Amino acid sequence: MLVDDEPDVILTIKIVLEENGFQVDSFTDSLLALEDFREETGMYDLIILDIKMPNMNGFELYRQIKKIDNKAKVCFLTGSELYQGEYADIFNTLDGRYFIQKPIENEELIARLNKIIRID
């Protein structure tokens, strides 16, 4: 699952992921993504969330997803200088590998996502 409020970012990342063998459900609205997640619980190997989004930001969406499935694997995309350390009090179980800074080279994105998927 890919959630980002910018359609051009969604399109670009979705193409890259699909060209590398991933199946991608994408959403530009976090509330619609949450509704889909409720219906498809357990379907996603990885959920990629933009942090800054209207209606419900990526961290709020993360909290809601974890209430439904606490084993869901989630990573965050950010276009700003946000690092896990700034959110340690709230997200103390996540480390830096779950945060991906935009822009990112396609090969690096695929490598990072594959590593996250393999983490138990």
Coordinates of N, CA and C in Angstrom, one line a residue:
M1 N 0.8 -1.2 0.0 CA 0.0 0.0 0.0 C 0.9 1.2 0.0
L2 N 0.6 2.2 -0.8 CA 1.3 3.5 -0.9 C 0.3 4.6 -0.7
V3 N 0.6 5.5 0.2 CA -0.3 6.6 0.6 C 0.6 7.9 0.5
D4 N 0.2 8.8 -0.4 CA 0.8 10.1 -0.5 C -0.2 11.0 -1.1
D5 N -0.3 12.2 -0.6 CA -1.3 13.2 -1.1 C -0.9 13.8 -2.4
E6 N 0.3 13.6 -2.9 CA 0.7 14.1 -4.2 C 0.6 13.1 -5.3
P7 N -0.3 13.3 -6.2 CA -0.6 12.3 -7.3 C 0.7 12.0 -8.1
D8 N 1.5 13.0 -8.4 CA 2.7 12.8 -9.2 C 3.7 11.9 -8.5
V9 N 3.8 12.0 -7.2 CA 4.7 11.2 -6.3 C 4.1 9.7 -6.4
I10 N 2.8 9.6 -6.2 CA 2.2 8.3 -6.2 C 2.5 7.6 -7.6
L11 N 2.3 8.3 -8.7 CA 2.5 7.8 -10.0 C 3.9 7.3 -10.2
T12 N 4.9 8.2 -9.8 CA 6.3 7.8 -10.0 C 6.7 6.6 -9.2
I13 N 6.4 6.6 -7.9 CA 6.8 5.5 -7.1 C 6.0 4.2 -7.4
K14 N 4.8 4.3 -7.8 CA 4.0 3.2 -8.2 C 4.6 2.5 -9.4
I15 N 5.0 3.3 -10.4 CA 5.6 2.8 -11.6 C 6.9 2.0 -11.3
V16 N 7.8 2.7 -10.5 CA 9.0 2.1 -10.1 C 8.8 0.8 -9.3
L17 N 7.9 0.8 -8.4 CA 7.6 -0.5 -7.6 C 7.1 -1.6 -8.5
E18 N 6.1 -1.3 -9.4 CA 5.5 -2.3 -10.3 C 6.5 -2.8 -11.3
E19 N 7.4 -2.0 -11.7 CA 8.5 -2.4 -12.7 C 9.5 -3.4 -12.0
N20 N 9.5 -3.3 -10.6 CA 10.3 -4.2 -9.8 C 9.6 -5.3 -9.1
G21 N 8.4 -5.7 -9.7 CA 7.7 -6.8 -9.2 C 6.7 -6.6 -8.1
F22 N 6.5 -5.4 -7.6 CA 5.6 -5.2 -6.5 C 4.2 -5.0 -7.1
Q23 N 3.2 -5.4 -6.3 CA 1.8 -5.0 -6.6 C 1.5 -3.9 -5.7
V24 N 0.9 -2.8 -6.2 CA 0.7 -1.6 -5.4 C -0.7 -1.1 -5.5
D25 N -1.3 -0.9 -4.3 CA -2.6 -0.2 -4.2 C -2.2 1.2 -3.7
S26 N -2.6 2.2 -4.4 CA -2.1 3.6 -4.0 C -3.3 4.5 -3.7
F27 N -3.1 5.4 -2.8 CA -4.1 6.3 -2.3 C -3.5 7.7 -2.1
T28 N -4.3 8.7 -2.6 CA -3.9 10.1 -2.3 C -4.7 10.6 -1.1
D29 N -5.5 9.9 -0.5 CA -6.3 10.3 0.6 C -6.1 9.3 1.8
S30 N -5.6 9.7 2.9 CA -5.3 8.8 4.0 C -6.6 8.1 4.6
L31 N -7.7 8.8 4.6 CA -8.9 8.3 5.1 C -9.4 7.1 4.2
L32 N -9.3 7.3 2.9 CA -9.7 6.2 2.0 C -8.7 5.0 2.1
A33 N -7.4 5.3 2.4 CA -6.4 4.2 2.6 C -6.8 3.4 3.8
L34 N -7.2 4.1 4.9 CA -7.5 3.5 6.1 C -8.8 2.6 5.9
E35 N -9.7 3.1 5.2 CA -10.9 2.3 4.9 C -10.6 1.0 4.1
D36 N -9.7 1.2 3.2 CA -9.3 0.0 2.4 C -8.5 -1.0 3.3
F37 N -7.7 -0.5 4.2 CA -6.9 -1.3 5.0 C -7.8 -2.1 5.9
R38 N -8.8 -1.5 6.4 CA -9.8 -2.3 7.3 C -10.4 -3.5 6.5
E39 N -10.7 -3.2 5.3 CA -11.3 -4.3 4.5 C -10.4 -5.3 4.0
E40 N -9.1 -5.0 3.9 CA -8.1 -5.9 3.3 C -7.0 -6.3 4.3
T41 N -7.4 -6.3 5.6 CA -6.4 -6.5 6.7 C -5.5 -7.8 6.4
G42 N -4.2 -7.6 6.5 CA -3.3 -8.7 6.3 C -2.9 -8.9 4.8
M43 N -3.4 -8.1 4.0 CA -3.1 -8.2 2.5 C -1.8 -7.6 2.2
Y44 N -1.3 -6.6 2.9 CA -0.2 -5.9 2.5 C 1.1 -6.3 3.2
D45 N 2.2 -6.6 2.4 CA 3.5 -6.9 3.0 C 4.1 -5.7 3.6
L46 N 3.8 -4.5 3.0 CA 4.4 -3.2 3.4 C 3.5 -2.1 3.1
I47 N 3.4 -1.1 4.0 CA 2.6 0.1 3.9 C 3.6 1.3 3.9
I48 N 3.6 2.0 2.8 CA 4.4 3.2 2.7 C 3.6 4.4 2.8
L49 N 3.9 5.3 3.8 CA 3.1 6.4 4.2 C 3.9 7.7 4.0
D50 N 3.4 8.7 3.4 CA 3.9 10.0 3.4 C 3.6 10.6 4.8
I51 N 4.4 11.4 5.3 CA 4.2 12.0 6.7 C 3.2 13.1 6.6
K52 N 3.5 14.1 5.8 CA 2.6 15.3 5.8 C 1.5 15.1 4.7
M53 N 0.3 14.9 5.3 CA -0.9 14.8 4.4 C -2.0 15.5 5.1
P54 N -3.0 16.0 4.3 CA -4.2 16.6 4.9 C -5.1 15.5 5.5
N55 N -6.1 15.9 6.3 CA -7.1 15.0 6.9 C -6.5 14.2 8.0
M56 N -5.5 13.3 7.6 CA -4.9 12.5 8.6 C -3.4 12.3 8.2
N57 N -2.5 12.8 9.0 CA -1.1 12.7 8.5 C -0.6 11.2 8.6
G58 N 0.6 11.0 8.2 CA 1.1 9.6 8.1 C 1.3 9.0 9.5
F59 N 1.6 9.8 10.5 CA 1.8 9.2 11.8 C 0.4 8.8 12.4
E60 N -0.6 9.6 12.2 CA -1.9 9.3 12.7 C -2.5 8.1 11.9
L61 N -2.2 8.0 10.6 CA -2.6 6.8 9.9 C -1.9 5.6 10.4
Y62 N -0.6 5.7 10.7 CA 0.2 4.6 11.3 C -0.5 4.1 12.6
R63 N -0.9 5.0 13.4 CA -1.5 4.6 14.7 C -2.8 3.8 14.5
Q64 N -3.6 4.3 13.5 CA -4.9 3.6 13.2 C -4.6 2.2 12.6
I65 N -3.7 2.1 11.7 CA -3.3 0.8 11.1 C -2.8 -0.1 12.2
K66 N -2.0 0.3 13.1 CA -1.5 -0.6 14.1 C -2.6 -1.0 15.1
K67 N -3.6 -0.2 15.3 CA -4.8 -0.7 16.1 C -5.5 -1.8 15.4
I68 N -5.5 -1.8 14.1 CA -6.2 -2.9 13.4 C -5.3 -4.1 13.2
D69 N -4.0 -3.9 12.9 CA -3.0 -5.0 12.7 C -1.7 -4.5 13.3
N70 N -1.4 -4.9 14.5 CA -0.1 -4.5 15.1 C 1.1 -5.1 14.5
K71 N 1.0 -6.0 13.6 CA 2.1 -6.6 12.9 C 2.4 -6.0 11.5
A72 N 1.6 -5.1 11.1 CA 1.7 -4.4 9.8 C 3.1 -3.7 9.7
K73 N 3.8 -3.9 8.6 CA 5.1 -3.3 8.4 C 4.8 -1.9 7.7
V74 N 5.3 -0.9 8.3 CA 5.1 0.5 7.8 C 6.4 1.2 7.7
C75 N 6.6 1.9 6.6 CA 7.7 2.9 6.5 C 7.2 4.2 6.1
F76 N 7.9 5.3 6.4 CA 7.5 6.6 6.2 C 8.3 7.3 5.1
L77 N 7.7 8.0 4.2 CA 8.4 8.9 3.2 C 8.3 10.3 3.7
T78 N 9.3 11.0 3.5 CA 9.3 12.4 3.9 C 10.1 13.3 2.9
G79 N 9.6 14.4 2.6 CA 10.3 15.4 1.8 C 11.1 16.4 2.6
S80 N 10.9 16.3 3.9 CA 11.6 17.3 4.8 C 12.6 16.6 5.7
E81 N 13.3 17.3 6.4 CA 14.4 16.8 7.3 C 13.8 16.3 8.6
L82 N 13.0 15.3 8.5 CA 12.4 14.6 9.7 C 13.2 13.3 9.9
Y83 N 13.5 13.1 11.2 CA 14.2 11.9 11.5 C 13.5 11.2 12.7
Q84 N 13.7 9.9 12.8 CA 13.1 9.2 13.8 C 13.4 9.7 15.2
G85 N 14.6 10.2 15.4 CA 14.9 10.8 16.7 C 14.0 11.9 17.2
E86 N 13.4 12.6 16.3 CA 12.5 13.7 16.7 C 11.2 13.1 17.2
Y87 N 10.9 11.9 16.9 CA 9.6 11.3 17.3 C 9.9 10.1 18.2
A88 N 11.0 10.0 18.9 CA 11.3 8.9 19.7 C 10.3 8.6 20.8
D89 N 9.8 9.7 21.4 CA 8.8 9.5 22.4 C 7.6 8.8 22.0
I90 N 7.2 9.1 20.7 CA 5.9 8.5 20.2 C 6.2 7.2 19.5
F91 N 7.3 7.1 18.7 CA 7.6 6.0 17.9 C 8.9 5.3 18.3
N92 N 9.0 5.0 19.6 CA 10.2 4.4 20.1 C 10.6 3.0 19.6
T93 N 9.7 2.4 18.9 CA 10.0 1.0 18.4 C 10.5 1.1 16.9
L94 N 10.5 2.3 16.3 CA 11.0 2.4 15.0 C 12.4 2.9 15.0
D95 N 13.2 2.5 14.0 CA 14.5 3.1 13.9 C 14.6 3.7 12.5
G96 N 15.7 4.3 12.2 CA 15.9 5.1 11.0 C 15.6 4.4 9.7
R97 N 15.7 3.1 9.7 CA 15.5 2.4 8.4 C 14.1 2.5 7.9
Y98 N 13.2 2.8 8.8 CA 11.8 2.9 8.5 C 11.4 4.3 8.0
F99 N 12.4 5.2 7.8 CA 12.1 6.6 7.3 C 12.9 6.7 6.0
I100 N 12.3 7.1 5.0 CA 12.9 7.3 3.7 C 12.7 8.7 3.2
Q101 N 13.9 9.4 3.0 CA 13.9 10.8 2.6 C 13.6 10.9 1.1
K102 N 12.6 11.7 0.7 CA 12.4 12.0 -0.7 C 13.3 13.2 -1.1
P103 N 13.8 13.3 -2.3 CA 13.8 12.3 -3.3 C 14.8 11.2 -3.0
I104 N 14.6 10.1 -3.7 CA 15.5 8.9 -3.5 C 15.6 8.2 -4.8
E105 N 16.8 7.7 -5.1 CA 17.1 7.0 -6.4 C 16.2 5.7 -6.4
N106 N 15.8 5.4 -7.5 CA 14.9 4.2 -7.7 C 15.6 2.9 -7.1
E107 N 16.8 2.7 -7.4 CA 17.5 1.5 -7.0 C 17.6 1.4 -5.4
E108 N 17.9 2.6 -4.9 CA 18.0 2.7 -3.4 C 16.6 2.4 -2.8
L109 N 15.6 3.0 -3.3 CA 14.2 2.8 -2.8 C 13.9 1.3 -2.8
I110 N 14.1 0.6 -3.9 CA 13.8 -0.8 -4.0 C 14.6 -1.6 -3.0
A111 N 15.9 -1.3 -2.9 CA 16.7 -2.0 -1.9 C 16.3 -1.8 -0.5
R112 N 15.9 -0.5 -0.1 CA 15.5 -0.2 1.2 C 14.1 -0.9 1.5
L113 N 13.2 -0.9 0.6 CA 11.9 -1.5 0.8 C 12.0 -3.0 1.0
N114 N 12.9 -3.6 0.1 CA 13.1 -5.1 0.2 C 13.7 -5.5 1.6
K115 N 14.6 -4.6 2.1 CA 15.1 -4.9 3.5 C 14.1 -4.8 4.5
I116 N 13.2 -3.8 4.4 CA 12.1 -3.7 5.4 C 11.2 -4.8 5.4
I117 N 10.9 -5.3 4.2 CA 9.9 -6.4 4.1 C 10.5 -7.7 4.7
R118 N 11.8 -7.9 4.6 CA 12.5 -9.1 5.2 C 12.7 -9.0 6.7
I119 N 12.5 -7.9 7.3 CA 12.7 -7.7 8.7 C 11.5 -8.4 9.4
D120 N 11.8 -9.2 10.4 CA 10.8 -9.9 11.2 C 10.1 -9.0 12.1

